[in-house]
């Protein structure tokens, strides 16, 4: 057996910079309600959403990712050539292959960075941060760019009462790099595949295209969701996962400054904060009110906004938690860059 040289990485990893791209078009509830026989009052009361952003034709998954990434790299104080790995979390890059990450790496001008997509729906960004932390500490790359991006309007049925008012578009990015002290805590992650059908693409692409013996539907397979069971699962089970991530990082509730949960629904955010008994001093991300639910982009968008508005300051301790289709989830404590 030939001896193989092992890898050695940085002692620890941390987030070095965060960036965001929000589509230009702001869509108020009044533009959504007619097609789903709803009202501004109902949507605000059930979800806390007042407006969302929907991408225009030019605001592709790739374009939004590149814009958010350029900002994150600049804020990290790096040149793009120093990014040697890109992880893109998305479920709305509609070309099955290749991964959009390679196109993003090329457009950014990286020096042939390793680049791949991951599919973990709304929890994708927190999965990406966990991977990036491990990659940096293992020595497989020095600076990893993690992107969470969605153009969910491409797969939304605007006449579906359960989803049309919730989902939206955008991109967020973070650069993870080496650190002398821990800046990203252990990830607490998992899945519950028994609930596979609760949020899903309605049908397989083969059912759309059809076969020699079976005609296809020819209709875009939209996103479907059984909102009520998802709501109950997220409100209760996810609070326990948040606490586990704090315990794994050795951080007490009193030491927590910022809570950035997936921006699914304001009632879920409030229920989690109550279940976790977060002290009044913890500042809570509430980006969903005017951004909608942007799936993989929601956590970095919310964190970016808190940093821009001074609610999350450099050196603060933040709990990130994201959950969604699969069902899948991931949470970790991080230091705000
Ligand atoms: N507008 C107005 N009324 C609506 C409606 C809409 N868009 N959708 C459903 N309703 C009505 C229903 O017909 C029902 O009426 P009824 O009481 O007369 O029968 C009533 O509202 C309650 O329906 P229900 O489906 O039980 O609503 P809900 O309280 O569960 O709220 C959601 C619906 C989607 C807002 C809620 O389930 C939710 O937010 N779930 C989690 C979704 C989420 O965050 N997913 C992302 C995770 S990644």
PDB file of C-alpha atoms in Angstrom, residues 4-207:
ATOM      1  CA  UNK A   4      -0.757   8.883   0.746  1.00  0.00           C
ATOM      2  CA  UNK A   5      -0.080  12.465   1.812  1.00  0.00           C
ATOM      3  CA  UNK A   6      -2.957  13.754   3.925  1.00  0.00           C
ATOM      4  CA  UNK A   7      -4.474  17.241   3.904  1.00  0.00           C
ATOM      5  CA  UNK A   8      -3.939  19.876   6.564  1.00  0.00           C
ATOM      6  CA  UNK A   9      -6.097  22.947   6.793  1.00  0.00           C
ATOM      7  CA  UNK A  10      -6.627  25.993   8.951  1.00  0.00           C
ATOM      8  CA  UNK A  11      -7.148  25.497  12.706  1.00  0.00           C
ATOM      9  CA  UNK A  12     -10.595  27.125  12.440  1.00  0.00           C
ATOM     10  CA  UNK A  13     -12.919  28.805   9.949  1.00  0.00           C
ATOM     11  CA  UNK A  14     -15.065  31.928  10.007  1.00  0.00           C
ATOM     12  CA  UNK A  15     -17.273  34.016   7.747  1.00  0.00           C
ATOM     13  CA  UNK A  16     -15.157  36.838   6.273  1.00  0.00           C
ATOM     14  CA  UNK A  17     -17.775  38.769   4.295  1.00  0.00           C
ATOM     15  CA  UNK A  18     -21.456  38.713   3.307  1.00  0.00           C
ATOM     16  CA  UNK A  19     -23.196  40.145   0.225  1.00  0.00           C
ATOM     17  CA  UNK A  20     -26.721  40.280  -1.178  1.00  0.00           C
ATOM     18  CA  UNK A  21     -28.683  40.928  -4.333  1.00  0.00           C
ATOM     19  CA  UNK A  22     -32.364  41.891  -4.126  1.00  0.00           C
ATOM     20  CA  UNK A  23     -34.314  42.069  -7.414  1.00  0.00           C
ATOM     21  CA  UNK A  24     -35.487  45.560  -8.365  1.00  0.00           C
ATOM     22  CA  UNK A  25     -39.203  44.793  -8.636  1.00  0.00           C
ATOM     23  CA  UNK A  26     -41.153  45.114  -5.380  1.00  0.00           C
ATOM     24  CA  UNK A  27     -44.461  43.237  -5.474  1.00  0.00           C
ATOM     25  CA  UNK A  28     -47.083  44.232  -2.881  1.00  0.00           C
ATOM     26  CA  UNK A  29     -49.788  41.820  -1.712  1.00  0.00           C
ATOM     27  CA  UNK A  30     -52.311  43.758  -3.798  1.00  0.00           C
ATOM     28  CA  UNK A  31     -50.642  42.402  -6.964  1.00  0.00           C
ATOM     29  CA  UNK A  32     -50.933  38.787  -5.774  1.00  0.00           C
ATOM     30  CA  UNK A  33     -54.376  38.556  -4.160  1.00  0.00           C
ATOM     31  CA  UNK A  34     -56.734  38.497  -7.160  1.00  0.00           C
ATOM     32  CA  UNK A  35     -55.324  35.292  -8.669  1.00  0.00           C
ATOM     33  CA  UNK A  36     -55.640  33.421  -5.351  1.00  0.00           C
ATOM     34  CA  UNK A  37     -58.879  34.948  -3.977  1.00  0.00           C
ATOM     35  CA  UNK A  38     -57.049  36.337  -0.948  1.00  0.00           C
ATOM     36  CA  UNK A  39     -56.523  39.697   0.751  1.00  0.00           C
ATOM     37  CA  UNK A  40     -53.668  41.847   1.982  1.00  0.00           C
ATOM     38  CA  UNK A  41     -55.044  41.460   5.513  1.00  0.00           C
ATOM     39  CA  UNK A  42     -55.147  37.609   5.327  1.00  0.00           C
ATOM     40  CA  UNK A  43     -51.601  37.359   3.943  1.00  0.00           C
ATOM     41  CA  UNK A  44     -50.171  39.736   6.538  1.00  0.00           C
ATOM     42  CA  UNK A  45     -51.997  38.028   9.394  1.00  0.00           C
ATOM     43  CA  UNK A  46     -51.003  34.452   8.345  1.00  0.00           C
ATOM     44  CA  UNK A  47     -47.472  35.090   7.113  1.00  0.00           C
ATOM     45  CA  UNK A  48     -46.338  38.622   8.046  1.00  0.00           C
ATOM     46  CA  UNK A  49     -45.505  39.281   4.376  1.00  0.00           C
ATOM     47  CA  UNK A  50     -46.308  42.799   3.069  1.00  0.00           C
ATOM     48  CA  UNK A  51     -44.233  42.780  -0.121  1.00  0.00           C
ATOM     49  CA  UNK A  52     -41.793  40.455  -1.867  1.00  0.00           C
ATOM     50  CA  UNK A  53     -39.249  40.890  -4.678  1.00  0.00           C
ATOM     51  CA  UNK A  54     -39.691  39.107  -7.986  1.00  0.00           C
ATOM     52  CA  UNK A  55     -36.866  38.928 -10.524  1.00  0.00           C
ATOM     53  CA  UNK A  56     -37.163  40.470 -13.983  1.00  0.00           C
ATOM     54  CA  UNK A  57     -35.960  38.763 -17.188  1.00  0.00           C
ATOM     55  CA  UNK A  58     -32.374  40.008 -16.753  1.00  0.00           C
ATOM     56  CA  UNK A  59     -32.134  38.923 -13.123  1.00  0.00           C
ATOM     57  CA  UNK A  60     -31.164  35.291 -13.694  1.00  0.00           C
ATOM     58  CA  UNK A  61     -29.905  32.863 -11.049  1.00  0.00           C
ATOM     59  CA  UNK A  62     -26.382  33.421 -12.387  1.00  0.00           C
ATOM     60  CA  UNK A  63     -26.645  37.221 -12.555  1.00  0.00           C
ATOM     61  CA  UNK A  64     -28.042  37.594  -9.018  1.00  0.00           C
ATOM     62  CA  UNK A  65     -25.382  35.201  -7.664  1.00  0.00           C
ATOM     63  CA  UNK A  66     -22.514  37.076  -9.302  1.00  0.00           C
ATOM     64  CA  UNK A  67     -23.746  40.434  -7.945  1.00  0.00           C
ATOM     65  CA  UNK A  68     -24.095  39.122  -4.375  1.00  0.00           C
ATOM     66  CA  UNK A  69     -20.746  37.296  -4.600  1.00  0.00           C
ATOM     67  CA  UNK A  70     -18.786  40.349  -5.801  1.00  0.00           C
ATOM     68  CA  UNK A  71     -19.981  42.276  -2.731  1.00  0.00           C
ATOM     69  CA  UNK A  72     -19.180  39.389  -0.340  1.00  0.00           C
ATOM     70  CA  UNK A  73     -15.663  38.973  -1.792  1.00  0.00           C
ATOM     71  CA  UNK A  74     -14.973  42.716  -1.575  1.00  0.00           C
ATOM     72  CA  UNK A  75     -16.221  42.866   2.023  1.00  0.00           C
ATOM     73  CA  UNK A  76     -14.004  39.881   2.850  1.00  0.00           C
ATOM     74  CA  UNK A  77     -11.053  41.997   1.666  1.00  0.00           C
ATOM     75  CA  UNK A  78     -10.079  39.429  -0.967  1.00  0.00           C
ATOM     76  CA  UNK A  79      -9.366  39.381  -4.685  1.00  0.00           C
ATOM     77  CA  UNK A  80     -11.543  37.022  -6.677  1.00  0.00           C
ATOM     78  CA  UNK A  81      -8.435  34.959  -7.541  1.00  0.00           C
ATOM     79  CA  UNK A  82      -8.219  33.951  -3.877  1.00  0.00           C
ATOM     80  CA  UNK A  83     -11.561  32.115  -4.038  1.00  0.00           C
ATOM     81  CA  UNK A  84     -10.700  28.490  -4.677  1.00  0.00           C
ATOM     82  CA  UNK A  85     -14.063  26.800  -4.130  1.00  0.00           C
ATOM     83  CA  UNK A  86     -17.683  27.834  -4.812  1.00  0.00           C
ATOM     84  CA  UNK A  87     -20.722  26.078  -3.330  1.00  0.00           C
ATOM     85  CA  UNK A  88     -24.104  27.193  -4.702  1.00  0.00           C
ATOM     86  CA  UNK A  89     -27.287  26.219  -2.874  1.00  0.00           C
ATOM     87  CA  UNK A  90     -30.352  26.439  -5.124  1.00  0.00           C
ATOM     88  CA  UNK A  91     -33.401  24.525  -6.353  1.00  0.00           C
ATOM     89  CA  UNK A  92     -34.314  26.953  -9.119  1.00  0.00           C
ATOM     90  CA  UNK A  93     -31.406  26.702 -11.567  1.00  0.00           C
ATOM     91  CA  UNK A  94     -33.563  25.012 -14.185  1.00  0.00           C
ATOM     92  CA  UNK A  95     -30.810  23.522 -16.322  1.00  0.00           C
ATOM     93  CA  UNK A  96     -30.297  20.030 -14.930  1.00  0.00           C
ATOM     94  CA  UNK A  97     -26.586  20.075 -15.760  1.00  0.00           C
ATOM     95  CA  UNK A  98     -23.980  21.564 -15.586  1.00  0.00           C
ATOM     96  CA  UNK A  99     -24.035  23.207 -12.177  1.00  0.00           C
ATOM     97  CA  UNK A 100     -24.587  26.978 -12.231  1.00  0.00           C
ATOM     98  CA  UNK A 101     -21.600  27.251  -9.849  1.00  0.00           C
ATOM     99  CA  UNK A 102     -19.115  26.744 -12.708  1.00  0.00           C
ATOM    100  CA  UNK A 103     -20.684  29.575 -14.736  1.00  0.00           C
ATOM    101  CA  UNK A 104     -20.581  31.817 -11.658  1.00  0.00           C
ATOM    102  CA  UNK A 105     -16.911  30.931 -11.071  1.00  0.00           C
ATOM    103  CA  UNK A 106     -16.127  31.841 -14.687  1.00  0.00           C
ATOM    104  CA  UNK A 107     -18.092  35.110 -14.746  1.00  0.00           C
ATOM    105  CA  UNK A 108     -16.533  36.201 -11.451  1.00  0.00           C
ATOM    106  CA  UNK A 109     -13.103  35.567 -12.962  1.00  0.00           C
ATOM    107  CA  UNK A 110     -11.831  32.953 -10.498  1.00  0.00           C
ATOM    108  CA  UNK A 111      -8.731  31.016 -11.388  1.00  0.00           C
ATOM    109  CA  UNK A 112     -10.694  27.845 -12.181  1.00  0.00           C
ATOM    110  CA  UNK A 113     -12.144  27.469  -8.675  1.00  0.00           C
ATOM    111  CA  UNK A 114     -13.758  24.138  -7.750  1.00  0.00           C
ATOM    112  CA  UNK A 115     -17.481  24.753  -8.219  1.00  0.00           C
ATOM    113  CA  UNK A 116     -20.592  22.702  -7.564  1.00  0.00           C
ATOM    114  CA  UNK A 117     -24.285  23.065  -6.643  1.00  0.00           C
ATOM    115  CA  UNK A 118     -26.059  21.537  -3.669  1.00  0.00           C
ATOM    116  CA  UNK A 119     -29.783  20.824  -3.402  1.00  0.00           C
ATOM    117  CA  UNK A 120     -31.160  21.175   0.104  1.00  0.00           C
ATOM    118  CA  UNK A 121     -33.971  23.661  -0.626  1.00  0.00           C
ATOM    119  CA  UNK A 122     -34.512  26.302   2.077  1.00  0.00           C
ATOM    120  CA  UNK A 123     -31.799  24.808   4.297  1.00  0.00           C
ATOM    121  CA  UNK A 124     -29.188  24.882   1.506  1.00  0.00           C
ATOM    122  CA  UNK A 125     -27.237  27.941   2.660  1.00  0.00           C
ATOM    123  CA  UNK A 126     -26.640  26.570   6.177  1.00  0.00           C
ATOM    124  CA  UNK A 127     -25.602  23.233   4.623  1.00  0.00           C
ATOM    125  CA  UNK A 128     -23.177  25.230   2.454  1.00  0.00           C
ATOM    126  CA  UNK A 129     -21.680  27.069   5.443  1.00  0.00           C
ATOM    127  CA  UNK A 130     -21.139  23.710   7.200  1.00  0.00           C
ATOM    128  CA  UNK A 131     -19.416  22.273   4.124  1.00  0.00           C
ATOM    129  CA  UNK A 132     -17.285  25.401   3.676  1.00  0.00           C
ATOM    130  CA  UNK A 133     -16.141  25.305   7.286  1.00  0.00           C
ATOM    131  CA  UNK A 134     -15.110  21.658   6.922  1.00  0.00           C
ATOM    132  CA  UNK A 135     -13.403  22.272   3.562  1.00  0.00           C
ATOM    133  CA  UNK A 136     -11.308  25.145   4.983  1.00  0.00           C
ATOM    134  CA  UNK A 137     -10.378  23.183   8.113  1.00  0.00           C
ATOM    135  CA  UNK A 138      -9.524  20.067   6.103  1.00  0.00           C
ATOM    136  CA  UNK A 139      -7.322  22.086   3.755  1.00  0.00           C
ATOM    137  CA  UNK A 140      -9.209  21.222   0.541  1.00  0.00           C
ATOM    138  CA  UNK A 141      -9.577  24.963  -0.143  1.00  0.00           C
ATOM    139  CA  UNK A 142      -8.543  28.173   1.620  1.00  0.00           C
ATOM    140  CA  UNK A 143     -11.414  30.518   0.743  1.00  0.00           C
ATOM    141  CA  UNK A 144     -14.868  29.122  -0.045  1.00  0.00           C
ATOM    142  CA  UNK A 145     -17.674  31.239  -1.510  1.00  0.00           C
ATOM    143  CA  UNK A 146     -21.126  30.014  -0.434  1.00  0.00           C
ATOM    144  CA  UNK A 147     -24.090  31.289  -2.448  1.00  0.00           C
ATOM    145  CA  UNK A 148     -27.789  30.853  -1.656  1.00  0.00           C
ATOM    146  CA  UNK A 149     -29.869  31.850  -4.676  1.00  0.00           C
ATOM    147  CA  UNK A 150     -33.415  31.332  -5.932  1.00  0.00           C
ATOM    148  CA  UNK A 151     -35.621  32.469  -8.796  1.00  0.00           C
ATOM    149  CA  UNK A 152     -38.668  30.697  -7.400  1.00  0.00           C
ATOM    150  CA  UNK A 153     -41.085  32.679  -9.563  1.00  0.00           C
ATOM    151  CA  UNK A 154     -40.036  30.386 -12.439  1.00  0.00           C
ATOM    152  CA  UNK A 155     -41.558  27.414 -10.626  1.00  0.00           C
ATOM    153  CA  UNK A 156     -44.434  29.177  -8.842  1.00  0.00           C
ATOM    154  CA  UNK A 157     -48.058  28.638  -9.809  1.00  0.00           C
ATOM    155  CA  UNK A 158     -49.403  32.148  -9.308  1.00  0.00           C
ATOM    156  CA  UNK A 159     -52.933  30.730  -8.918  1.00  0.00           C
ATOM    157  CA  UNK A 160     -51.950  28.387  -6.054  1.00  0.00           C
ATOM    158  CA  UNK A 161     -53.339  29.775  -2.766  1.00  0.00           C
ATOM    159  CA  UNK A 162     -50.791  27.881  -0.681  1.00  0.00           C
ATOM    160  CA  UNK A 163     -47.580  29.147  -2.294  1.00  0.00           C
ATOM    161  CA  UNK A 164     -48.094  32.160  -4.603  1.00  0.00           C
ATOM    162  CA  UNK A 165     -47.961  34.772  -1.830  1.00  0.00           C
ATOM    163  CA  UNK A 166     -45.035  33.212   0.064  1.00  0.00           C
ATOM    164  CA  UNK A 167     -42.140  32.590  -2.306  1.00  0.00           C
ATOM    165  CA  UNK A 168     -39.787  35.119  -3.907  1.00  0.00           C
ATOM    166  CA  UNK A 169     -36.419  35.678  -5.591  1.00  0.00           C
ATOM    167  CA  UNK A 170     -32.942  36.865  -4.580  1.00  0.00           C
ATOM    168  CA  UNK A 171     -29.352  35.889  -3.807  1.00  0.00           C
ATOM    169  CA  UNK A 172     -27.057  36.030  -0.785  1.00  0.00           C
ATOM    170  CA  UNK A 173     -23.398  35.063  -0.505  1.00  0.00           C
ATOM    171  CA  UNK A 174     -20.741  34.575   2.163  1.00  0.00           C
ATOM    172  CA  UNK A 175     -17.002  33.974   1.993  1.00  0.00           C
ATOM    173  CA  UNK A 176     -15.649  31.429   4.490  1.00  0.00           C
ATOM    174  CA  UNK A 177     -11.920  31.402   5.213  1.00  0.00           C
ATOM    175  CA  UNK A 178      -9.236  30.487   7.765  1.00  0.00           C
ATOM    176  CA  UNK A 179      -9.297  31.760  11.341  1.00  0.00           C
ATOM    177  CA  UNK A 180      -7.166  31.430  14.479  1.00  0.00           C
ATOM    178  CA  UNK A 181     -10.269  31.102  16.664  1.00  0.00           C
ATOM    179  CA  UNK A 182     -13.564  29.255  15.978  1.00  0.00           C
ATOM    180  CA  UNK A 183     -15.966  31.483  14.026  1.00  0.00           C
ATOM    181  CA  UNK A 184     -18.361  28.762  12.870  1.00  0.00           C
ATOM    182  CA  UNK A 185     -19.738  26.322  15.434  1.00  0.00           C
ATOM    183  CA  UNK A 186     -20.569  22.646  14.870  1.00  0.00           C
ATOM    184  CA  UNK A 187     -23.482  22.113  12.501  1.00  0.00           C
ATOM    185  CA  UNK A 188     -26.624  20.391  13.762  1.00  0.00           C
ATOM    186  CA  UNK A 189     -28.325  19.020  10.695  1.00  0.00           C
ATOM    187  CA  UNK A 190     -30.622  16.267   9.567  1.00  0.00           C
ATOM    188  CA  UNK A 191     -33.649  15.245   7.570  1.00  0.00           C
ATOM    189  CA  UNK A 192     -37.096  13.698   7.885  1.00  0.00           C
ATOM    190  CA  UNK A 193     -37.750  11.970   4.562  1.00  0.00           C
ATOM    191  CA  UNK A 194     -41.063  10.632   5.842  1.00  0.00           C
ATOM    192  CA  UNK A 195     -42.283  14.178   5.098  1.00  0.00           C
ATOM    193  CA  UNK A 196     -40.809  14.102   1.565  1.00  0.00           C
ATOM    194  CA  UNK A 197     -44.103  15.137  -0.076  1.00  0.00           C
ATOM    195  CA  UNK A 198     -44.934  18.150   2.119  1.00  0.00           C
ATOM    196  CA  UNK A 199     -42.976  20.606  -0.063  1.00  0.00           C
ATOM    197  CA  UNK A 200     -42.056  19.347  -3.502  1.00  0.00           C
ATOM    198  CA  UNK A 201     -41.914  19.813  -7.240  1.00  0.00           C
ATOM    199  CA  UNK A 202     -45.355  18.507  -8.216  1.00  0.00           C
ATOM    200  CA  UNK A 203     -44.191  15.932 -10.752  1.00  0.00           C
ATOM    201  CA  UNK A 204     -41.092  14.325 -12.243  1.00  0.00           C
ATOM    202  CA  UNK A 205     -39.789  15.958 -15.466  1.00  0.00           C
ATOM    203  CA  UNK A 206     -40.429  12.625 -17.273  1.00  0.00           C
ATOM    204  CA  UNK A 207     -44.149  12.986 -16.516  1.00  0.00           C
TER     205      UNK A 207
END
